[in-house]
Coordinates of C-alpha atoms and ligand atoms in Angstrom, one line a residue:
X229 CA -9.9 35.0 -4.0
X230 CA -8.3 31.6 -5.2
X231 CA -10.8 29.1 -6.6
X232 CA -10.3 25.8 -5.1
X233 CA -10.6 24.2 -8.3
X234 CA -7.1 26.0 -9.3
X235 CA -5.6 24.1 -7.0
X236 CA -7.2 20.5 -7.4
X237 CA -7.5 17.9 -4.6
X238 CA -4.0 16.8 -4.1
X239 CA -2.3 20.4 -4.3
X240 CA -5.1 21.3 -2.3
X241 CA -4.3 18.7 0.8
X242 CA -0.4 19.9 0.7
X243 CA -1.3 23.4 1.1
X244 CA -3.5 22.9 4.1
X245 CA -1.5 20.2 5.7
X246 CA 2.2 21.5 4.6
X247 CA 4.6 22.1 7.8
X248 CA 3.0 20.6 10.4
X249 CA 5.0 19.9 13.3
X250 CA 5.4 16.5 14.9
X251 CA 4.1 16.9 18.8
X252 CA 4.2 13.3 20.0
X253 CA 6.4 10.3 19.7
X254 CA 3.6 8.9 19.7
X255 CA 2.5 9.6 15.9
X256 CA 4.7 7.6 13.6
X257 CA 3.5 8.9 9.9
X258 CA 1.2 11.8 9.7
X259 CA -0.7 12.9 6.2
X260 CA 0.6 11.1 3.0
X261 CA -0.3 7.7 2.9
X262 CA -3.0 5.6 3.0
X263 CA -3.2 5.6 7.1
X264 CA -1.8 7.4 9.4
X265 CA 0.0 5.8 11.9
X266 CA 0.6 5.8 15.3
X267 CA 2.3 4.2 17.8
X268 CA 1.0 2.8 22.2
X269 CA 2.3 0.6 23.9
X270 CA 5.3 -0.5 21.6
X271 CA 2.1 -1.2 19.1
X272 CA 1.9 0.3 15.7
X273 CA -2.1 1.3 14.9
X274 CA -3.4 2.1 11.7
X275 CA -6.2 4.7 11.0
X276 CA -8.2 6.1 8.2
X277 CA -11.1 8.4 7.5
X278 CA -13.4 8.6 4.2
X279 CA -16.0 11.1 3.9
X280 CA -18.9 10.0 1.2
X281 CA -21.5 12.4 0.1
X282 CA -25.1 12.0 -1.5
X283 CA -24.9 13.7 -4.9
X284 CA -20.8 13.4 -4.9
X285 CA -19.6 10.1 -4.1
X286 CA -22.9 8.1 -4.5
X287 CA -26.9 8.7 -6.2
X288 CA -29.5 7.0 -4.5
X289 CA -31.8 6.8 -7.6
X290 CA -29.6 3.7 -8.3
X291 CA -27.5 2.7 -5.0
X292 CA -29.3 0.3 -2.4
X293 CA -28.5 1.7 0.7
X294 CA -27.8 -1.5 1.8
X295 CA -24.4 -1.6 -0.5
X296 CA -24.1 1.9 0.6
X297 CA -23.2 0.9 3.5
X298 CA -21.4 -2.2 2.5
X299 CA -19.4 -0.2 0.4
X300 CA -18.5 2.7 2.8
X301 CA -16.8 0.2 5.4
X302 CA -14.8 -1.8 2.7
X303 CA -13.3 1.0 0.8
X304 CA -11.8 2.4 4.6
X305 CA -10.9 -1.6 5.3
X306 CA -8.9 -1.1 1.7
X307 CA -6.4 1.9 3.0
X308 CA -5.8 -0.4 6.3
X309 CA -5.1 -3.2 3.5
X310 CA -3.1 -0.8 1.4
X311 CA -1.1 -0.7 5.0
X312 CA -0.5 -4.4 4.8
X313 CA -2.8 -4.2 8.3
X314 CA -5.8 -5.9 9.4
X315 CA -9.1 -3.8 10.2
X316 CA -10.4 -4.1 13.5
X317 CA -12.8 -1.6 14.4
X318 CA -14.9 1.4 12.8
X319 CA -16.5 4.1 13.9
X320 CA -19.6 5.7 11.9
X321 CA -20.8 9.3 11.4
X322 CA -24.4 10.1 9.9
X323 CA -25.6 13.5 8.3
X324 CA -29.3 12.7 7.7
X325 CA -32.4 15.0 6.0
X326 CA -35.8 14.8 6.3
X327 CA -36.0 12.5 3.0
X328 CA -34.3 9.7 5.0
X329 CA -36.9 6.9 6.8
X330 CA -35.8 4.8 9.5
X331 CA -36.2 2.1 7.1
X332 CA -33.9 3.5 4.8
X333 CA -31.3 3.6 7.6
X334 CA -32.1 -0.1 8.5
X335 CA -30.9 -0.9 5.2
X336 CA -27.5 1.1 5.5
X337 CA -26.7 -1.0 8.8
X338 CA -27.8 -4.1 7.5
X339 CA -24.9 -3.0 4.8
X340 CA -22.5 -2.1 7.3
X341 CA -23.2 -4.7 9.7
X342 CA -22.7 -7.6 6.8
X343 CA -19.2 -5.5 5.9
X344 CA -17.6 -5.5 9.0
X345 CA -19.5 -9.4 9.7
X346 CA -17.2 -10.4 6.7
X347 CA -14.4 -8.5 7.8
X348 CA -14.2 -9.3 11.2
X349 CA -13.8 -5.8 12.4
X350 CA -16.5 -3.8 15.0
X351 CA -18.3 -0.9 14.7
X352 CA -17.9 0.7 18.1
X353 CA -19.3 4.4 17.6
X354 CA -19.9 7.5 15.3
X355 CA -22.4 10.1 15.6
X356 CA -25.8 11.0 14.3
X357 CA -26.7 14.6 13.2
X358 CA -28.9 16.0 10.7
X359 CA -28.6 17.6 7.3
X360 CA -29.7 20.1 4.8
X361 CA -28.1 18.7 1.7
X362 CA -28.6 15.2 1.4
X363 CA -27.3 12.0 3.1
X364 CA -23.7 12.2 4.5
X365 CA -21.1 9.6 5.8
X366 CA -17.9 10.1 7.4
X367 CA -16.3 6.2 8.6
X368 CA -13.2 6.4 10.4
X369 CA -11.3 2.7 10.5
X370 CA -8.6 1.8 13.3
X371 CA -6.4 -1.6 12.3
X372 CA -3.3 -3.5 13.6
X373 CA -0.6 -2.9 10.9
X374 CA 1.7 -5.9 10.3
X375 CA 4.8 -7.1 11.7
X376 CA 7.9 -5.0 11.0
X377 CA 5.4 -2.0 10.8
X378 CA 2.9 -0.2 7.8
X379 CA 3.8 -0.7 4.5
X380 CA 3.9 2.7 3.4
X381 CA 4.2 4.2 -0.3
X382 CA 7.3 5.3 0.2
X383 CA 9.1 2.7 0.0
X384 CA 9.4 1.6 -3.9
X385 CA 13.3 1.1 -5.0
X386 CA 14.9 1.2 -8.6
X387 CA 14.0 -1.9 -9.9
X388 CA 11.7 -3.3 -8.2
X389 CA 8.7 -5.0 -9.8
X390 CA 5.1 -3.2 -9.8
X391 CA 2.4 -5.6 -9.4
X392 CA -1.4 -5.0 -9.0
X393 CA -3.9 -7.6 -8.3
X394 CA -7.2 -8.2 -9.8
X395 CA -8.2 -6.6 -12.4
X396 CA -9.1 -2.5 -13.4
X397 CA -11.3 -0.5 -15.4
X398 CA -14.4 -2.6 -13.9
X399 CA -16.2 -0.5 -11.6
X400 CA -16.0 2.8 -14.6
X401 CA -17.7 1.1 -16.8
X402 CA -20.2 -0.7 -13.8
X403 CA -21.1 3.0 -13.4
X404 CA -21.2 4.5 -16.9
X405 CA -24.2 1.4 -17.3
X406 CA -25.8 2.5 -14.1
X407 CA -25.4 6.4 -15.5
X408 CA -26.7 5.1 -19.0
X409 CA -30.1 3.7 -17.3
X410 CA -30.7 6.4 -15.0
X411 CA -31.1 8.8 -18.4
X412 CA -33.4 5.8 -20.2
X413 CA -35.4 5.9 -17.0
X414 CA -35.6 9.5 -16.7
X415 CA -37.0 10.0 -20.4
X416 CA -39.2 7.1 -20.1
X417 CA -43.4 7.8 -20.2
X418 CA -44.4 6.2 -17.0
X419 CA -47.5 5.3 -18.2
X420 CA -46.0 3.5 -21.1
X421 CA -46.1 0.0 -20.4
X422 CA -43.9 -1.1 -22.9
X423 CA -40.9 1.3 -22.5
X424 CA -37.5 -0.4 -22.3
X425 CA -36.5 -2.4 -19.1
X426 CA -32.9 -1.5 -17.5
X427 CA -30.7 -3.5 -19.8
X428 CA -27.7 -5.1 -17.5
X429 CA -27.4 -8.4 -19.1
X430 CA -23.9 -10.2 -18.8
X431 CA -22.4 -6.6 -17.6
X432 CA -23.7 -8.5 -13.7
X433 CA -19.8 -8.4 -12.7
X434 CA -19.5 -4.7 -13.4
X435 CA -22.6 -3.4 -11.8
X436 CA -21.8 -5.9 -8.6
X437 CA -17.4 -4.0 -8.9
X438 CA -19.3 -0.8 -8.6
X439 CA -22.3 -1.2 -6.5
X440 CA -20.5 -3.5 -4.0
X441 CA -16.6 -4.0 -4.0
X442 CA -14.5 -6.0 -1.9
X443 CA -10.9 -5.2 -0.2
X444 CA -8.2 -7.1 -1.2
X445 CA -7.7 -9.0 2.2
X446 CA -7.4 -12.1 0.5
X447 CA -4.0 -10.5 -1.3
X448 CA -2.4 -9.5 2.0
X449 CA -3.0 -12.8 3.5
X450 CA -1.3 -14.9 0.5
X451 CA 1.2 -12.0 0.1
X452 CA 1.9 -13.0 4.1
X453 CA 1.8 -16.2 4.2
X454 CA 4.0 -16.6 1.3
X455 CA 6.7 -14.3 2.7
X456 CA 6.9 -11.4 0.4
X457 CA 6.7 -7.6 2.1
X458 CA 6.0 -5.3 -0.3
X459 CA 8.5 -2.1 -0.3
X460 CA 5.7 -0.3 -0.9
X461 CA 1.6 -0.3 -1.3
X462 CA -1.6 1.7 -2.2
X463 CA -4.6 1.0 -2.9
X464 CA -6.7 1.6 -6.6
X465 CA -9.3 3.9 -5.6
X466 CA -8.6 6.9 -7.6
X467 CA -7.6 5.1 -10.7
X468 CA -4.2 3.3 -11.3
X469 CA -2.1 6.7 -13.1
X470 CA -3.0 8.4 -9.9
X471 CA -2.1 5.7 -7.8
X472 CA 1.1 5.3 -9.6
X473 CA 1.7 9.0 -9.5
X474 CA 1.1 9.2 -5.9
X475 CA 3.6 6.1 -5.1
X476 CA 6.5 7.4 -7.5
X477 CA 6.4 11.0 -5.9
X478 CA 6.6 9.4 -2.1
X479 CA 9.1 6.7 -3.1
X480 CA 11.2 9.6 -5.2
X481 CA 11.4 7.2 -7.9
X482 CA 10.0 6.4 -11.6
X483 CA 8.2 3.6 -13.0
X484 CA 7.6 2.1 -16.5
X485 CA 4.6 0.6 -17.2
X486 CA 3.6 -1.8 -20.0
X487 CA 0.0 -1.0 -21.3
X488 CA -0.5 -4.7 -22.6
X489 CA 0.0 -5.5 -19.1
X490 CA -2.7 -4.4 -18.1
X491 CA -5.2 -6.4 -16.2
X492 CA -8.7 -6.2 -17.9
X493 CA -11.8 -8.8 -17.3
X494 CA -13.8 -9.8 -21.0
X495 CA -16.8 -8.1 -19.1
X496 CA -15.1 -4.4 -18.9
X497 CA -13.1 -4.9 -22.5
X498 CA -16.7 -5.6 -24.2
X499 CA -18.9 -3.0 -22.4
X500 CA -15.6 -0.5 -22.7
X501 CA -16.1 -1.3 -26.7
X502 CA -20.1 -0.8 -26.4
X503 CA -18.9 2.6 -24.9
X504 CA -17.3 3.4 -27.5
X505 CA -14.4 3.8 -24.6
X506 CA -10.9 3.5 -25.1
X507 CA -10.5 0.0 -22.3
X508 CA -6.8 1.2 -21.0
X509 CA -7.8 4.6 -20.8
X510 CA -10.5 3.3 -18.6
X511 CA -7.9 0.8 -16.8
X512 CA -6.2 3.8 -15.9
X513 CA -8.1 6.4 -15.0
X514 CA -11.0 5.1 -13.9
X515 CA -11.6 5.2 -10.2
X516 CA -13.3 2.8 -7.3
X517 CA -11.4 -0.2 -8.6
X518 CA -10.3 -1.0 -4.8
X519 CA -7.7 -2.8 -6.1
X520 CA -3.9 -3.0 -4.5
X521 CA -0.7 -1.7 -6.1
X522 CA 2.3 -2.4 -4.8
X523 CA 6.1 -3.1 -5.5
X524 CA 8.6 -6.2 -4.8
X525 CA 12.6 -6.6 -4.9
X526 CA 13.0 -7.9 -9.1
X527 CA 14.1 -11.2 -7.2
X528 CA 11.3 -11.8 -6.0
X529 CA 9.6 -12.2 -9.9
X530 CA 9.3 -16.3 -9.9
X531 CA 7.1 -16.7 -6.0
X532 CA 4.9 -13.5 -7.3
X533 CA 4.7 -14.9 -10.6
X534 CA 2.7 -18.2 -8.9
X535 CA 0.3 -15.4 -6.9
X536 CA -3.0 -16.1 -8.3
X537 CA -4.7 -12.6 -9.3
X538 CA -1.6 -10.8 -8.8
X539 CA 0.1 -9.3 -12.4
X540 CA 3.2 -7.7 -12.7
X541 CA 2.7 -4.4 -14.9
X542 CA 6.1 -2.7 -14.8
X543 CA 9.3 -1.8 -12.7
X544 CA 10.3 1.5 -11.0
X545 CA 12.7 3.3 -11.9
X546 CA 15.3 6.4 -11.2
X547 CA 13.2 9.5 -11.0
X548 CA 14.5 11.1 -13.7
X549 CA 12.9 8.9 -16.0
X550 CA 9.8 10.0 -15.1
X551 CA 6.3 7.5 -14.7
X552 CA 5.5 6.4 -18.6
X553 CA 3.3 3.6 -19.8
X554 CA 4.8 2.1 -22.9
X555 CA 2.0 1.5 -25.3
X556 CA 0.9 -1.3 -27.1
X557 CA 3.5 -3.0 -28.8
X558 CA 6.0 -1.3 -27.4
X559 CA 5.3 1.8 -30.0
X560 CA 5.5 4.7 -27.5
X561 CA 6.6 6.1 -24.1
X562 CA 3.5 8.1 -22.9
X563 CA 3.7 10.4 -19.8
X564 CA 0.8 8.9 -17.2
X565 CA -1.4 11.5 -16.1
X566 CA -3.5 11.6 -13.3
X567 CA -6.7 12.1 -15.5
X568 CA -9.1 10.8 -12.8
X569 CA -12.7 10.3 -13.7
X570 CA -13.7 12.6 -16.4
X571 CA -11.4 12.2 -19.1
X572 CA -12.2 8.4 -19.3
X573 CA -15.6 9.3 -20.1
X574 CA -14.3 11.7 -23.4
Ligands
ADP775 P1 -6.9 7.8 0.1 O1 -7.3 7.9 -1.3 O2 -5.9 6.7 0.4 O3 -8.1 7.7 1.1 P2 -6.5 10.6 0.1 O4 -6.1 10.9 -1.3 O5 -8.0 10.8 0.5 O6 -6.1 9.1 0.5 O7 -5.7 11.4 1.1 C1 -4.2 11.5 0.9 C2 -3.6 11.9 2.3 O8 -4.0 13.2 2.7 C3 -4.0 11.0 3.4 O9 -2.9 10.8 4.2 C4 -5.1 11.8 4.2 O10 -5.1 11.5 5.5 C5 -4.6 13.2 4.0 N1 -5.7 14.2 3.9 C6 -6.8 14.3 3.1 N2 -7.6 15.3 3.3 C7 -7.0 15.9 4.4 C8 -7.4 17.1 5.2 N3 -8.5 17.8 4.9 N4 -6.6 17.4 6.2 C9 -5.5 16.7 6.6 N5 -5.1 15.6 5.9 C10 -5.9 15.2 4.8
MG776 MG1 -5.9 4.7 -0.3

C-alpha cells in the first residue's frame, strides 16, 4: 500500500482528480484554481469549499471560537477574491462532539455572522452532524465573478509584473507566539501565583493576522476601479513559494523573484529575529497570510506603482528559466521551493 504522505497534498489532488471528463456546458473551469466555475443563465458563478479541522487547522486551547468562525468564512471569501469576484453567499457544515456547549457554538456564529456582516454575503445553509474526533467545519462560498469572467491562475505571460499586496510572514510568526505560550502555560504550576503571564506585548498585529485575518476585498475593488485586470491571481494561503509555484505551473511560465522585495511589517521582522527565524524564509513559506498574488502587463508598472499596499516582487518569465528568488543583493539565483509550514520553523 502507498502511503499518502509519498504523494503529498498537491500530487495527491492530481491523482484523484486527473481525467475527468467535462459533462456540462454548464461548468466552465473544474479543479485547479482557486474556484471552480460555472456558468447559468449567460452568468459566470464562482464556488469554493474549505474543510478546517480541530487539531489540524485550528487548537482551541488558544482560538476563540468566535474568530474561528470569523476566520473560516474569510479565508473561503479570499479564493472568491483570488477570482477577482465578489462573495455572496455561504453555506456551513458542523461536525460537533460531546465537548462542544451550545454556548460554545453561539460564539462560532457570532464569528460567522460578523464575517459575512462585513462582507456582505449570506449564510443560507449547511448541515449539522456529530463527531468523534473533535470539532469539524466544511464552508462552501458561492460569488459573482467579475466582468469579462474569473481571473484564473493561468493566465500570467512572459513579462509581466508579479505584485502581492500587503504584507507576509505575519500570521507564522502570530502562531509560533501563540505555540510558544501554549508550552509556558502547559509547564506552568497552577497553584503558583506568580508564574509568568502570556507575554504578547507589541507582537498585537501578529496574533490579530493569525487569530483573525481579513480578505483582500479592498485590493479588488481599487484594482477595479482603477482599471487594471490582472492576467492572473491567487491567493497567499499556503505561503508565497507555493503560491508562486502553483501560478507558474498553470500559467506554463517562470518567474524571478527579488528577495529584498519582499513585503515584511517591523512587527514580523522583530519577532522573526526573537525566533531566531530566518524573516524571508518565513515570508515565503509561511502559510495563512491571505494575502493576493497576482500578475499585470510590464506596462502597466507606473498606475500599480500608485496602489497603496500593493508591491511589485518580480516578473514572469519563459518556463525554462524556472521560478528563482534572487537573494539579497542580488548574490544568488535560488530555486523556490514549496517548503510549506515546517521548514520555516527549522
Ligand atoms: P486553495 O488553497 O485555493 O483552497 P487547494 O490547494 O485547496 O486550493 O485546492 C487546489 C484545487 O484542487 C482546487 O481547485 C480544489 O477545488 C481542488 N481540490 C482539492 N481537493 C480536492 C478533492 N479532494 N477532490 C477534487 N478536487 C479537489
Ligand atoms: Mg486559494
Amino acid at each position: 500500500m502507498t502511503p499518502i504522505s509519498s504523494l503529498g497534498e498537491f500530487a495527491l489532488i492530481d491523482r484523484l482528480t486527473a481525467a475527468l471528463p467535462k459533462q456540462n456546458d454548464t461548468t466552465l473551469v473544474g479543479v485547479g484554481d482557486d474556484c471552480a466555475v460555472v456558468c447559468y443563465g449567460g452568468k459566470p458563478v464562482l464556488l469554493t469549499t474549505d474543510m478546517l479541522l480541530e487539531g489540524i487547522h485550528f487548537d482551541l486551547v488558544y482560538t476563540p471560537l468566535k474568530h474561528l468562525g470569523y476566520k473560516a468564512a474569510v479565508v473561503n471569501f479570499s479564493d472568491i477574491y483570488a477570482s477577482g469576484g465578489t462573495p455572496r453567499q455561504l453555506l456551513v457544515s458542523i461536525g460537533l462532539d460531546h465537548r462542544i456547549s451550545v454556548e460554545s457554538l453561539d460564539e462560532l456564529y457570532s464569528g460567522l455572522r460578523l464575517a459575512c456582516k462585513n462582507y456582505g454575503v449570506d449564510l443560507i445553509g449547511g448541515d449539522t452532524t456529530s463527531s468523534l474526533t473533535g470539532l469539524s467545519l466544511s464552508l462552501t462560498a458561492i460569488g459573482e465573478a467579475p466582468e469579462g469572467g474569473a481571473i484564473l491562475r493561468s493566465g500570467a505571460k512572459d513579462t509581466d509584473l508579479v505584485c502581492v499586496s500587503g504584507n507576509l510572514g505575519a500570521a507564522y510568526l502570530g502562531l509560533q507566539l501563540l505555540e510558544r505560550e501554549k508550552k509556558v502555560f502547559n509547564n506552568t504550576n497552577l497553584n503558583d501565583e506568580t508564574a509568568a503571564q502570556p507575554d504578547f506585548s507589541g507582537y498585537d498585529y501578529l496574533l490579530e493576522r493569525f487569530l483573525k485575518p481579513e480578505a483582500r476585498q479592498d485590493i479588488i475593488v481599487t484594482l477595479a476601479q482603477a482599471g487594471l485586470r490582472p492576467t492572473a491571481m491567487i491567493d497567499i494561503s499556503d505561503g508565497l513559494s507555493s503560491e508562486l509555484l502553483h501560478l507558474c505551473k498553470a500559467s506554463h511560465c517562470g518567474c524571478r523573484i527579488y528577495e529584498e522585495r519582499l513585503p515584511i511589517d517591523y512587527q514580523t521582522a522583530r519577532c522573526a529575529e526573537e525566533f531566531n527565524l530566518n524573516v524571508s524564509t518565513c515570508a515565503l513559506n509561511g502559510g495563512e497570510d491571505y494575502e493576493l498574488l497576482f500578475t499585470l502587463p510590464l506596462a502597466e508598472h507606473e498606475r500599480i506603482a500608485e496602489i497603496a499596499d500593493v508591491r511589485i516582487i518580480g516578473h514572469i518569465t519563459r518556463p525554462e528559466l524556472g521560478a528563482l528568488l534572487v537573494t539579497r543583493g542580488e548574490a544568488e539565483e535560488v530555486a523556490l521551493k514549496a517548503q510549506g509550514w515546517q521548514a520555516c520553523a527549522n
